[in-house]
Short mmCIF file of C-alpha atoms in Angstrom, two decimals:
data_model
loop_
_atom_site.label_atom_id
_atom_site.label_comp_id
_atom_site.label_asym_id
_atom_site.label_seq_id
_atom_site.Cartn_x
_atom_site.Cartn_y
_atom_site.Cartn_z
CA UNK A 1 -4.31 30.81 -27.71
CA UNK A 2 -0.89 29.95 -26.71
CA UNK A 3 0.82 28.16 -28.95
CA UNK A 4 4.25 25.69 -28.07
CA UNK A 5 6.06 27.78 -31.24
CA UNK A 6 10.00 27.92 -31.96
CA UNK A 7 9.96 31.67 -30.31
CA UNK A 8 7.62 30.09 -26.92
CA UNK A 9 9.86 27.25 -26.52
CA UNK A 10 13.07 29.62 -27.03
CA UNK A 11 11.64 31.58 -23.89
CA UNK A 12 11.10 28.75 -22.02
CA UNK A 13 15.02 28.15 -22.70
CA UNK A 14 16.45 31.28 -22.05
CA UNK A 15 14.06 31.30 -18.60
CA UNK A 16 15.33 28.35 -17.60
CA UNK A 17 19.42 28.90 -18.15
CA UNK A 18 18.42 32.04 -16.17
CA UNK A 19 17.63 29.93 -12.62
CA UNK A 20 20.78 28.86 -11.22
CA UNK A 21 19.13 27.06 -9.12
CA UNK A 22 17.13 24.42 -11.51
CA UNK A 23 20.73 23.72 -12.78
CA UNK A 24 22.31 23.14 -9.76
CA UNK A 25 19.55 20.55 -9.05
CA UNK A 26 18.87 18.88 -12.61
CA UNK A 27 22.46 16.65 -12.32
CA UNK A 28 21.21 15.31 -8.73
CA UNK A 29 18.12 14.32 -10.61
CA UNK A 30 19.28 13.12 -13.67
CA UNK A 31 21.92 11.13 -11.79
CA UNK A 32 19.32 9.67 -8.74
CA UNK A 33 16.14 10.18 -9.71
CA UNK A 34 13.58 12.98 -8.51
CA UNK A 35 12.67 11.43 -5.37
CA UNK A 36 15.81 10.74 -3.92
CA UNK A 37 17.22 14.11 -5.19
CA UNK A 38 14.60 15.51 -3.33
CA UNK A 39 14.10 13.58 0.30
CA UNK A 40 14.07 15.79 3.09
CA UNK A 41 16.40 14.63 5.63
CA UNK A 42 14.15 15.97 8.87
CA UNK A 43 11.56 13.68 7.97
CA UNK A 44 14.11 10.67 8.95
CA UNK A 45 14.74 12.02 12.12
CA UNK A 46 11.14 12.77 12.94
CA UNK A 47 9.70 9.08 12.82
CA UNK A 48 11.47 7.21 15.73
CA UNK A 49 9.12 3.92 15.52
CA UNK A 50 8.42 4.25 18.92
CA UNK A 51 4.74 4.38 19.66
CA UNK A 52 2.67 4.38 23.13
CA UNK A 53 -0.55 1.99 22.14
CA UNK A 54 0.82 -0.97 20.89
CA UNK A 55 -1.57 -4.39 20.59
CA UNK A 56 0.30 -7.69 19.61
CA UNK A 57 0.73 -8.73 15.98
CA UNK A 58 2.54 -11.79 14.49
CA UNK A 59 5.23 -12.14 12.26
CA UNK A 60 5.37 -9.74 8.98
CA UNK A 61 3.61 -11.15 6.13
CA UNK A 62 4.31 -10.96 2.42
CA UNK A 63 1.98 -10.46 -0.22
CA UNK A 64 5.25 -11.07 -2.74
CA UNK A 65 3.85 -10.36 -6.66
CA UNK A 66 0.34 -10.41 -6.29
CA UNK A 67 -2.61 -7.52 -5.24
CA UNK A 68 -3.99 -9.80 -2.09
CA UNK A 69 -3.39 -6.66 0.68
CA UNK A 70 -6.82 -6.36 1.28
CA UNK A 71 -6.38 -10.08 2.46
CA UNK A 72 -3.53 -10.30 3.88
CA UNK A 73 -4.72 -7.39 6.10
CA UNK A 74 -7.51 -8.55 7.07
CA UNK A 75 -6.57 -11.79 7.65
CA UNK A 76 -3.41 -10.28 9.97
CA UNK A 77 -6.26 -8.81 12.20
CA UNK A 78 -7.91 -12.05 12.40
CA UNK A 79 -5.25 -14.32 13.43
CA UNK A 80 -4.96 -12.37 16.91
CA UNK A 81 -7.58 -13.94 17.58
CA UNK A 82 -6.33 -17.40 17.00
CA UNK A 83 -2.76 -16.23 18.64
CA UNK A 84 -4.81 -15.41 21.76
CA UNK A 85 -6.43 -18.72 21.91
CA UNK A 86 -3.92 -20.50 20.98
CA UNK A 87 -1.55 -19.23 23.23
CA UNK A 88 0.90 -19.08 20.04
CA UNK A 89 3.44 -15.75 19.24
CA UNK A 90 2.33 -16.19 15.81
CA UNK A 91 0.17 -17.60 13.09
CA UNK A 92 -1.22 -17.32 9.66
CA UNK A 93 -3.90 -17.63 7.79
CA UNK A 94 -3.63 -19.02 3.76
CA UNK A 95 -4.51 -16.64 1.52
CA UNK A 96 -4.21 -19.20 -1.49
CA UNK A 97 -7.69 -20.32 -0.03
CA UNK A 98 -9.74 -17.11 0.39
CA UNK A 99 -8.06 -16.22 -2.90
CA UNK A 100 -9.04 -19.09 -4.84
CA UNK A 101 -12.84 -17.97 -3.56
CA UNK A 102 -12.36 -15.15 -4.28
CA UNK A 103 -11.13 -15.59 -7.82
CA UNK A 104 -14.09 -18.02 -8.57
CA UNK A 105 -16.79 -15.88 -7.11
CA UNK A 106 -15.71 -12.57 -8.82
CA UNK A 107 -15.85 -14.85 -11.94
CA UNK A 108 -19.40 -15.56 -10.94
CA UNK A 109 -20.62 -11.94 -10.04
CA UNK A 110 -19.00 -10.76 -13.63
CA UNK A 111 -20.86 -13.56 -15.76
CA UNK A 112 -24.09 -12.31 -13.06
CA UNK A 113 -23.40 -8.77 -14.03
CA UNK A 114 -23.04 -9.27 -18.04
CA UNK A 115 -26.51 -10.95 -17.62
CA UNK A 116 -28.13 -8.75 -15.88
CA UNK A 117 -27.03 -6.07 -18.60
CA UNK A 118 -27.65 -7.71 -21.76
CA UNK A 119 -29.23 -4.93 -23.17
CA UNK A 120 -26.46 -2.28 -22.87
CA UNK A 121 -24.63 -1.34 -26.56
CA UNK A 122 -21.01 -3.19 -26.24
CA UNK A 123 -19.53 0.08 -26.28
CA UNK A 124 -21.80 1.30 -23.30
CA UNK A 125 -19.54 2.84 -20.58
CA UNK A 126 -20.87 0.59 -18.15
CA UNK A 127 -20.00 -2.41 -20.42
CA UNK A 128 -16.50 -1.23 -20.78
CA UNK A 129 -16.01 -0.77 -17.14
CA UNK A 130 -17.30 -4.22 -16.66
CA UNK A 131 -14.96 -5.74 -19.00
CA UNK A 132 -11.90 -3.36 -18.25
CA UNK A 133 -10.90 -6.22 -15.23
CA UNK A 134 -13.46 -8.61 -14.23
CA UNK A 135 -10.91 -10.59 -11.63
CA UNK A 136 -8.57 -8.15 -10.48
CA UNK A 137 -6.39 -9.45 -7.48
CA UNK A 138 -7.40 -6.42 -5.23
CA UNK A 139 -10.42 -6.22 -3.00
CA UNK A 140 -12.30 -4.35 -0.18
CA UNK A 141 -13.10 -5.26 3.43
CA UNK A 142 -16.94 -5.85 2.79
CA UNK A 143 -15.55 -8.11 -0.27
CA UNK A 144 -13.81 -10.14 2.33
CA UNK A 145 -16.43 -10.33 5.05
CA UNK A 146 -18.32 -12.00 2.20
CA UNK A 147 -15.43 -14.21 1.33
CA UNK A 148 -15.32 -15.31 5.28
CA UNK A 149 -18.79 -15.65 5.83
CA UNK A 150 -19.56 -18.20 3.01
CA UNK A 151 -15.86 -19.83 3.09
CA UNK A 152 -14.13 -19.08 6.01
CA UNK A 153 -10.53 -19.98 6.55
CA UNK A 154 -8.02 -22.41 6.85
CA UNK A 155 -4.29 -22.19 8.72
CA UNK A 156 -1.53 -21.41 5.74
CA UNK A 157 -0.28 -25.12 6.23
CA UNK A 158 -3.67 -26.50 4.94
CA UNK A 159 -3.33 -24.79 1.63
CA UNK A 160 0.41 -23.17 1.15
CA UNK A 161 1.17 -20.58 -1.58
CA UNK A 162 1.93 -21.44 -4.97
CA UNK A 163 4.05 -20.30 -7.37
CA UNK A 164 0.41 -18.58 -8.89
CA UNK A 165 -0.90 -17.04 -5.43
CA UNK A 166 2.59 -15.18 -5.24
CA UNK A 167 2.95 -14.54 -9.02
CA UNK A 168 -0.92 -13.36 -10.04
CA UNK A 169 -0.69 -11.18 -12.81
CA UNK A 170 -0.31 -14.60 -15.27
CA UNK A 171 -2.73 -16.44 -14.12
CA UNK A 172 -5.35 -13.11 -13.67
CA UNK A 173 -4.39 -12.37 -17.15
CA UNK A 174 -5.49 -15.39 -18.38
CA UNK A 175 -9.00 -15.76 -16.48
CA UNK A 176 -9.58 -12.49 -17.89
CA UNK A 177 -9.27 -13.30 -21.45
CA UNK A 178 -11.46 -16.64 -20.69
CA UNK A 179 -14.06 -14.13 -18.86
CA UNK A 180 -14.16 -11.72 -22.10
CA UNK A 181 -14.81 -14.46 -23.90
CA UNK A 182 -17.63 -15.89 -21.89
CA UNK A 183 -19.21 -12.46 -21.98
CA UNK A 184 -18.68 -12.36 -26.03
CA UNK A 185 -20.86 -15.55 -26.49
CA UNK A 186 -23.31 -14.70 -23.95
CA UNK A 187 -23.95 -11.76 -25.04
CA UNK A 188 -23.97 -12.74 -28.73
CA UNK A 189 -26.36 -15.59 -28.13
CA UNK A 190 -28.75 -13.00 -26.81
CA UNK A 191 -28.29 -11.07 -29.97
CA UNK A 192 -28.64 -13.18 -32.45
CA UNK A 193 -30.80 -15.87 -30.97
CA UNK A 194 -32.46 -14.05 -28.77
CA UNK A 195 -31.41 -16.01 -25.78
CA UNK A 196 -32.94 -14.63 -22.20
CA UNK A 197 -30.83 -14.33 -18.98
CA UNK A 198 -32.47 -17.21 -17.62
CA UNK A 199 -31.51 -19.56 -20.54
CA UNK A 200 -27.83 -18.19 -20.70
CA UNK A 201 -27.53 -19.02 -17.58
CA UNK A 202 -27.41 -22.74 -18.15
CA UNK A 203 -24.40 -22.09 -20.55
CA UNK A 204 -22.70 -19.97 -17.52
CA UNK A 205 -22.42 -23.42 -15.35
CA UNK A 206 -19.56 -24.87 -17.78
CA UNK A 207 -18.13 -21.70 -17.95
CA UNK A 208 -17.37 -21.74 -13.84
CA UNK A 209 -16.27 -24.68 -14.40
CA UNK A 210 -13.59 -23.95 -16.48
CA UNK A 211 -12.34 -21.63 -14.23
CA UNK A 212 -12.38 -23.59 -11.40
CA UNK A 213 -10.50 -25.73 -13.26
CA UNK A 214 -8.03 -23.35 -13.95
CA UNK A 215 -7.88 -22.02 -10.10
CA UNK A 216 -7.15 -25.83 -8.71
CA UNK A 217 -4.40 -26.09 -11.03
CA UNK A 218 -2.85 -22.78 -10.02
CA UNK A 219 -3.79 -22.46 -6.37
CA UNK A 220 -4.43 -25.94 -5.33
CA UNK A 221 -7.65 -27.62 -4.27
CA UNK A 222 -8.84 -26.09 -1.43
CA UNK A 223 -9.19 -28.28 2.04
CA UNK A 224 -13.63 -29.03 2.86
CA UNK A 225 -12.32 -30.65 6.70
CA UNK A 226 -9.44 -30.56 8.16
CA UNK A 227 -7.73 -31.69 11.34
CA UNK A 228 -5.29 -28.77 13.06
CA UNK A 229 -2.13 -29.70 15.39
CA UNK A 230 0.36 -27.42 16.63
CA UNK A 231 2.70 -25.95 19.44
CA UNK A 232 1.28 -23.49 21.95
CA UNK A 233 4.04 -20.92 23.15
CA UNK A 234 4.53 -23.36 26.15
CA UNK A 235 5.89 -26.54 23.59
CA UNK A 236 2.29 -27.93 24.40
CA UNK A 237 0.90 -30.38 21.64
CA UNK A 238 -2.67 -29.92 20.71
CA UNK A 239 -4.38 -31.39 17.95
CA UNK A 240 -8.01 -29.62 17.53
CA UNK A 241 -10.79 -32.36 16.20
CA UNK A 242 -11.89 -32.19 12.86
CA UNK A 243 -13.92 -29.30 11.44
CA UNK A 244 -14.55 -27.51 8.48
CA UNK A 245 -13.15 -23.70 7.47
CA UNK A 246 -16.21 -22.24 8.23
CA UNK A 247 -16.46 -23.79 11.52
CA UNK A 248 -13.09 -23.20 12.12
CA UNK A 249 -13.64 -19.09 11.61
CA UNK A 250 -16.58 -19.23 13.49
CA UNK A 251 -15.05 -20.79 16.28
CA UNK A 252 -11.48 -19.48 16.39
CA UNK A 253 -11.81 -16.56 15.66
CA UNK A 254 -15.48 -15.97 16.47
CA UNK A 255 -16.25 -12.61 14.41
CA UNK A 256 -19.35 -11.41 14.70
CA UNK A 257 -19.40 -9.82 10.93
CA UNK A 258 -22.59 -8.16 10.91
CA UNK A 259 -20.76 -6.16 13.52
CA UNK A 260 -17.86 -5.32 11.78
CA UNK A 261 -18.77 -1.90 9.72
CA UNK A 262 -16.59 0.05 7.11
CA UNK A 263 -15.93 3.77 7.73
CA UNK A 264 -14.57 5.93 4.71
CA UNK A 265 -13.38 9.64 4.88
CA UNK A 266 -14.47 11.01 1.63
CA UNK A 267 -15.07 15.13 2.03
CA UNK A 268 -16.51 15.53 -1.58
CA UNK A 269 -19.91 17.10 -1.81
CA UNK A 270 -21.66 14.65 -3.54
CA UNK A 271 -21.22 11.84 -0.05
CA UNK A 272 -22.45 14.10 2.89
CA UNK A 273 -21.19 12.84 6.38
CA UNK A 274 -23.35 10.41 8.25
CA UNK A 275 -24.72 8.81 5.28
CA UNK A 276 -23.94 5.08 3.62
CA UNK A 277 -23.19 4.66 0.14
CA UNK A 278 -22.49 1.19 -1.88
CA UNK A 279 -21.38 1.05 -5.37
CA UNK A 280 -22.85 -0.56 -8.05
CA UNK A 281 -21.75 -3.84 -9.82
CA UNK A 282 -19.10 -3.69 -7.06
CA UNK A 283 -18.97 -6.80 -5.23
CA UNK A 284 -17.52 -10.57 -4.93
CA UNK A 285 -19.78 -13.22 -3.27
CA UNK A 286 -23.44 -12.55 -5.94
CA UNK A 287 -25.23 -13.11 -2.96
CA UNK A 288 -24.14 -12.03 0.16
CA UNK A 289 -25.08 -7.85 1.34
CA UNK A 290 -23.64 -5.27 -0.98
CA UNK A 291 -20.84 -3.37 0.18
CA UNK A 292 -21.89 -0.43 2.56
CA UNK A 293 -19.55 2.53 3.63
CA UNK A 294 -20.54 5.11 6.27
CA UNK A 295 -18.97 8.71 5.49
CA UNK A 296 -17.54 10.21 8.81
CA UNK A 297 -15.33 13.00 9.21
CA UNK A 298 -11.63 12.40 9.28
CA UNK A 299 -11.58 12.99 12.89
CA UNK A 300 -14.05 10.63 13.70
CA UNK A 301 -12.25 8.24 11.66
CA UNK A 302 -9.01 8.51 13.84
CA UNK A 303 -11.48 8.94 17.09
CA UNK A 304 -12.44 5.24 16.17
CA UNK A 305 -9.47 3.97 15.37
CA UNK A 306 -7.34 4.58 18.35
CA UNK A 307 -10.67 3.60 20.54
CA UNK A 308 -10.13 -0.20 18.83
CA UNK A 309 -6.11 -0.19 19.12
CA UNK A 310 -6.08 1.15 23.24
CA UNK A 311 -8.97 -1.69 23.61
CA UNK A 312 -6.22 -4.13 22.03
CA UNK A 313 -7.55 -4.26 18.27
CA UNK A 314 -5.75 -3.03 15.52
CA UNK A 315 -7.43 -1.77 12.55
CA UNK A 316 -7.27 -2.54 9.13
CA UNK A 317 -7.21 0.23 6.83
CA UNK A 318 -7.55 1.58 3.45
CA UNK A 319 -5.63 4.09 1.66
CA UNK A 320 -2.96 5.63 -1.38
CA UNK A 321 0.30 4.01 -0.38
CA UNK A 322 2.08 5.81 -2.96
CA UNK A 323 1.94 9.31 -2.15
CA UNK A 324 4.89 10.55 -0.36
CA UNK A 325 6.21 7.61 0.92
CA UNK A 326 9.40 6.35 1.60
CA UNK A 327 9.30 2.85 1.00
CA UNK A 328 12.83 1.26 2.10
CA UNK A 329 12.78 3.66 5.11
CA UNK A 330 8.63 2.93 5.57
CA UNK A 331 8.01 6.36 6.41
CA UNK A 332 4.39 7.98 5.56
CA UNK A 333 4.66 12.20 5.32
CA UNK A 334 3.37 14.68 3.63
CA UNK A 335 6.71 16.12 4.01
CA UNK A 336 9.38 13.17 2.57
CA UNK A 337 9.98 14.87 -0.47
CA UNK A 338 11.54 18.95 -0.96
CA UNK A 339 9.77 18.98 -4.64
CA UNK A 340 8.63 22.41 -4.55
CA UNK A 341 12.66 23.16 -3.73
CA UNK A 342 13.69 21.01 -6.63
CA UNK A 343 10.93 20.90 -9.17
CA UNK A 344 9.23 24.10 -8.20
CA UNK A 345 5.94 24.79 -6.52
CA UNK A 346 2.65 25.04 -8.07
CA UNK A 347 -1.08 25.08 -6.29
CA UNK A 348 -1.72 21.49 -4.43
CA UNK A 349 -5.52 20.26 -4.06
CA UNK A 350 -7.19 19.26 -0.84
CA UNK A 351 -8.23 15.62 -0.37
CA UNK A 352 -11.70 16.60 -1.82
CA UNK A 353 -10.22 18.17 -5.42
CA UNK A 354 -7.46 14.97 -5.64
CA UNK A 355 -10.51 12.53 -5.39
CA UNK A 356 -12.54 14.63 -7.74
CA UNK A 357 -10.06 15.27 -10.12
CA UNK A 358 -8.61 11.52 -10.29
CA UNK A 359 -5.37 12.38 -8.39
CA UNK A 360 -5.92 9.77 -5.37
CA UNK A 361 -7.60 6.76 -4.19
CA UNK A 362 -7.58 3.57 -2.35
CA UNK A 363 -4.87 1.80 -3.43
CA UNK A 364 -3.87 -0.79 -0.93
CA UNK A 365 -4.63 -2.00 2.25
CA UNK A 366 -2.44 -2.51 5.86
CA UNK A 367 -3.45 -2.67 9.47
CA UNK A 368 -3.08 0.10 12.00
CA UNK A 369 -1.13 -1.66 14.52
CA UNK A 370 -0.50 1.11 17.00
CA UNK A 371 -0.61 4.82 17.89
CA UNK A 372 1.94 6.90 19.33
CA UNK A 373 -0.57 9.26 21.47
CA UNK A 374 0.81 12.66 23.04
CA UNK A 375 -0.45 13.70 27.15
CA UNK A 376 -3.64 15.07 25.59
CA UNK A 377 -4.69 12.13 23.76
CA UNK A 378 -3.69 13.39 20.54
CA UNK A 379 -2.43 10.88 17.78
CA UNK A 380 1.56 11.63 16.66
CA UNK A 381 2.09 9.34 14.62
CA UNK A 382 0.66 5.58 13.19
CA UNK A 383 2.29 2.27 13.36
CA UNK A 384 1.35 0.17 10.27
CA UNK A 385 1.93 -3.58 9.33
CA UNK A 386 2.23 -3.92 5.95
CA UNK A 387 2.03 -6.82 4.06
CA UNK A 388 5.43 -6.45 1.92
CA UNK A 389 8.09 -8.69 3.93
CA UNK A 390 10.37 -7.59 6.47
CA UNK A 391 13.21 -6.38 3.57
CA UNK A 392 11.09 -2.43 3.98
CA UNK A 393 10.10 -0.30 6.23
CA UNK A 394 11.79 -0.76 10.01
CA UNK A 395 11.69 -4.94 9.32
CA UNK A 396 8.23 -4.58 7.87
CA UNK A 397 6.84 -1.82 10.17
CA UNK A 398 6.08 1.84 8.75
CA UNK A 399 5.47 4.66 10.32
CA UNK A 400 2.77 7.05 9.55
CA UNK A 401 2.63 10.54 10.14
CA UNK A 402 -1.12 11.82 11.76
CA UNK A 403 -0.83 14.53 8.61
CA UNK A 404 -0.27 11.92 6.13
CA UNK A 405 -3.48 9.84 7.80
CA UNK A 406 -5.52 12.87 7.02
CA UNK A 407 -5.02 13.51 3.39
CA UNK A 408 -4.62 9.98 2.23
CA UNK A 409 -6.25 7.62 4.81
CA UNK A 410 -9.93 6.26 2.74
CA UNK A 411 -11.19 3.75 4.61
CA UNK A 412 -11.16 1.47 7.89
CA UNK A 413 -12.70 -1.20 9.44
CA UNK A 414 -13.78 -1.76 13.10
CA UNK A 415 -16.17 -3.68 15.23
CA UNK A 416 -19.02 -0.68 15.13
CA UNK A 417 -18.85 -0.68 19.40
CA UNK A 418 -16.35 2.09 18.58
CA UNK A 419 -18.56 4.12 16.61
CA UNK A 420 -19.94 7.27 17.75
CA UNK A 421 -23.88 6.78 18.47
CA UNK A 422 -24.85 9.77 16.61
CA UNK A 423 -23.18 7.97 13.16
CA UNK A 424 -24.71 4.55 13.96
CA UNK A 425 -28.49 5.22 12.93
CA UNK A 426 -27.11 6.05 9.24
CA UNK A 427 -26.14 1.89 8.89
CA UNK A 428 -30.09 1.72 8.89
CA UNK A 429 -30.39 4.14 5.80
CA UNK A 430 -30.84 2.78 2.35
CA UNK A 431 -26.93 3.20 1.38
CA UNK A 432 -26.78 5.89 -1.97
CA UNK A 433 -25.74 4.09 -5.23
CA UNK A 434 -22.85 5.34 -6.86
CA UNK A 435 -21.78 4.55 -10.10
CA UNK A 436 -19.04 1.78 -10.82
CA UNK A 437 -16.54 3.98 -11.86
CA UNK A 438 -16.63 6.38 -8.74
CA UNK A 439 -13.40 7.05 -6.54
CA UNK A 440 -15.20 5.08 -3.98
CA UNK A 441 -15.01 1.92 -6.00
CA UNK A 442 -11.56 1.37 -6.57
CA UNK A 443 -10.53 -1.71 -5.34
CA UNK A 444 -6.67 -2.50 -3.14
CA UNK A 445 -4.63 -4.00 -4.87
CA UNK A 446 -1.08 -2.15 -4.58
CA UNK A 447 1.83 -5.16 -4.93
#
């Protein structure tokens, strides 16, 4: 056994003031930090912005303070439709309305989920994970389709942000605590009184209540029917008649969301290709289906994906944001950072070890809003709308290397026309289970 003793650490020392070359490097890191000490410079001059498939978006978004990518993504893919229709350049959706919905029926499915496991111990791990963040801002795409399909949406003028829907972590914070609570005396009541699911249930009426409560006060009261006037790209005045959100999504933007199909990328050998898999207690809306993902290979994924852009549709997409990326610049490459040259090298894991061994996951979510394609067909490079504001990346656009897609691109989602045939029969499988804490379950949520 090696032990960190005075003659160890001494070694260490002495090996150390031996390498002129971790000297020359530690001021540049103790006086700008590792990861500018260490951007490669080639990477800057690789990622010109310029790509050949290139489908209309609107104006760059911005999340600001809160974990609402998955929505603002998804909702950026939506409102194409409504630009199209509308003959507008841009438009957007309010996200203070799905994520009031959101907010209330995550409280829901948590209070539905400490029912349904009364008889766990407290310090069960599934209990824990339950309680660990019951109404966390982020999300997935088959969260959202449920969100949609029950609520629809509203234009951002109908229900604007407030100082809550761009500052979360407060108000989360405190529906959190109220949640814990709830769970406490539900679960206590069946304890000591002996109280069944059924009966508690009664109790769990007040308690969305209070939490509604809390939502109108920090989000606003969200619109039932609304009236919708605006300017069409030729100064045209039109005022649409009266309708409700839901009518309004079904109309406008007219997604057919039993269509719309989540692939993942996830080359661990416990999720074979051309299988589905859900996740358990994993979900938003109680009712509506439970999330589904259908494992394809990474090139399939990409296959897909630049099908949907050249047909006009960007994508949005899931993945870990975090990992060699320049953010002012909003460059995406495995090769923005010269660590091994500054910090040393050591062995790296493939995309199947950093899932297994907790060193990546979904993290947040963007739209692929282009492809830079080469004469064979082969994708260069990714254009990506994030939802950040126009103050990073190349006025809100980033640029995504085809490498970088590879070893940290999770998850997309895409009308399943695009799919390959041979992957389709697999959406008519039973989807595998996996357990709540599973890579697979993490939520976006990256501010």
């Amino acid at each position: 056994m090696l032990n960190l003793d005075a003659k160890t650490l001494n070694q260490f020392k002495e090996r150390y003031e031996a390498d002129k070359q971790s000297l020359a490097v530690a001021g540049a890191i103790a006086k700008v930090g590792l990861n500018d000490a260490s951007v490669n410079p080639e990477v800057l001059r690789r990622h010109t912005f310029v790509f050949s498939e290139e489908p209309k978006i609107g104006k760059i978004t911005n999340q600001k303070s809160s974990g609402r990518c998955w929505m603002f993504s998804a909702l950026n893919v939506a409102r194409l439709d409504i630009m199209q229709k509308f003959n507008m350049e841009t438009f957007e959706f309010s996200q203070a309305y799905t994520f009031f919905y959101d907010k209330l029926e995550k409280a829901n499915y948590f209070l539905e989920s400490i029912l349904e496991t009364l008889d766990e111990t407290t310090d069960s791990r599934l209990i824990k994970h339950l309680l660990q963040a019951p109404v966390q801002d982020g999300g997935q795409w088959d969260m959202f389709k449920g969100i949609l399909a029950k609520y629809g949406c509203v234009p951002k003028e109908l229900m604007p942000e407030t100082f809550h829907s761009s500052n979360s972590s407060r108000m989360a914070a405190y529906l959190t605590t109220m949640l814990r609570s709830f769970a406490c005396e539900l679960r206590t009541q069946h304890f000591t009184a002996g109280k069944t699911a059924e009966e508690l249930r009664e109790a769990k009426a007040e308690m969305l209540y209070k939490v509604y409560n809390l939502l109108v006060k920090c989000l606003g009261q969200p619109p039932v029917k609304f009236s919708y006037a605006y300017r069409n790209k030729d100064k045209k005045y039109v005022r649409l008649p009266e309708t409700t959100p839901q009518e309004f999504f079904r109309t406008y933007v007219a997604w057919d969301l039993e269509n719309m199909v989540s692939l993942i990328n996830a080359p661990t050998a416990d999720k074979p290709y051309g299988h589905t898999y859900t996740v358990k207690f994993l979900g938003s809306v109680k009712e509506a289906a439970p999330i589904c993902y259908l494992n394809v290979p990474i090139d399939v994924l990409k296959q897909v994906a630049v099908a949907s852009i050249k047909d006009g549709h960007p994508v949005w997409f899931g993945c870990d944001v975090g990992k060699n990326l320049l953010g002012k610049e909003g460059i995406m490459d495995l090769d923005s950072f010269n660590y091994d040259l500054t910090v040393g090298e050591y062995q790296h894991m493939n995309k199947a070890e950093r899932l297994d061994y907790s060193e990546s996951l979904l993290t947040h979510a963007m739209v692929l809003a282009g492809v830079d394609l080469d004469e064979n067909g082969k994708s260069l490079t990714w254009k990506v709308e994030n939802s950040w504001g126009k103050d990073v990346g190349k006025d809100g656009i980033y640029s995504m290397s085809d490498a970088w897609f590879d070893e940290y691109t999770y998850q997309i989602m895409v009308n399943k026309k695009y799919v390959p045939q041979e992957y389709l029969a697999a959406l008519q499988e039973k989807p595998k289970e996996l357990e709540p804490w599973d890579p697979f379950g993490a939520l976006a949520m990256m501010q």
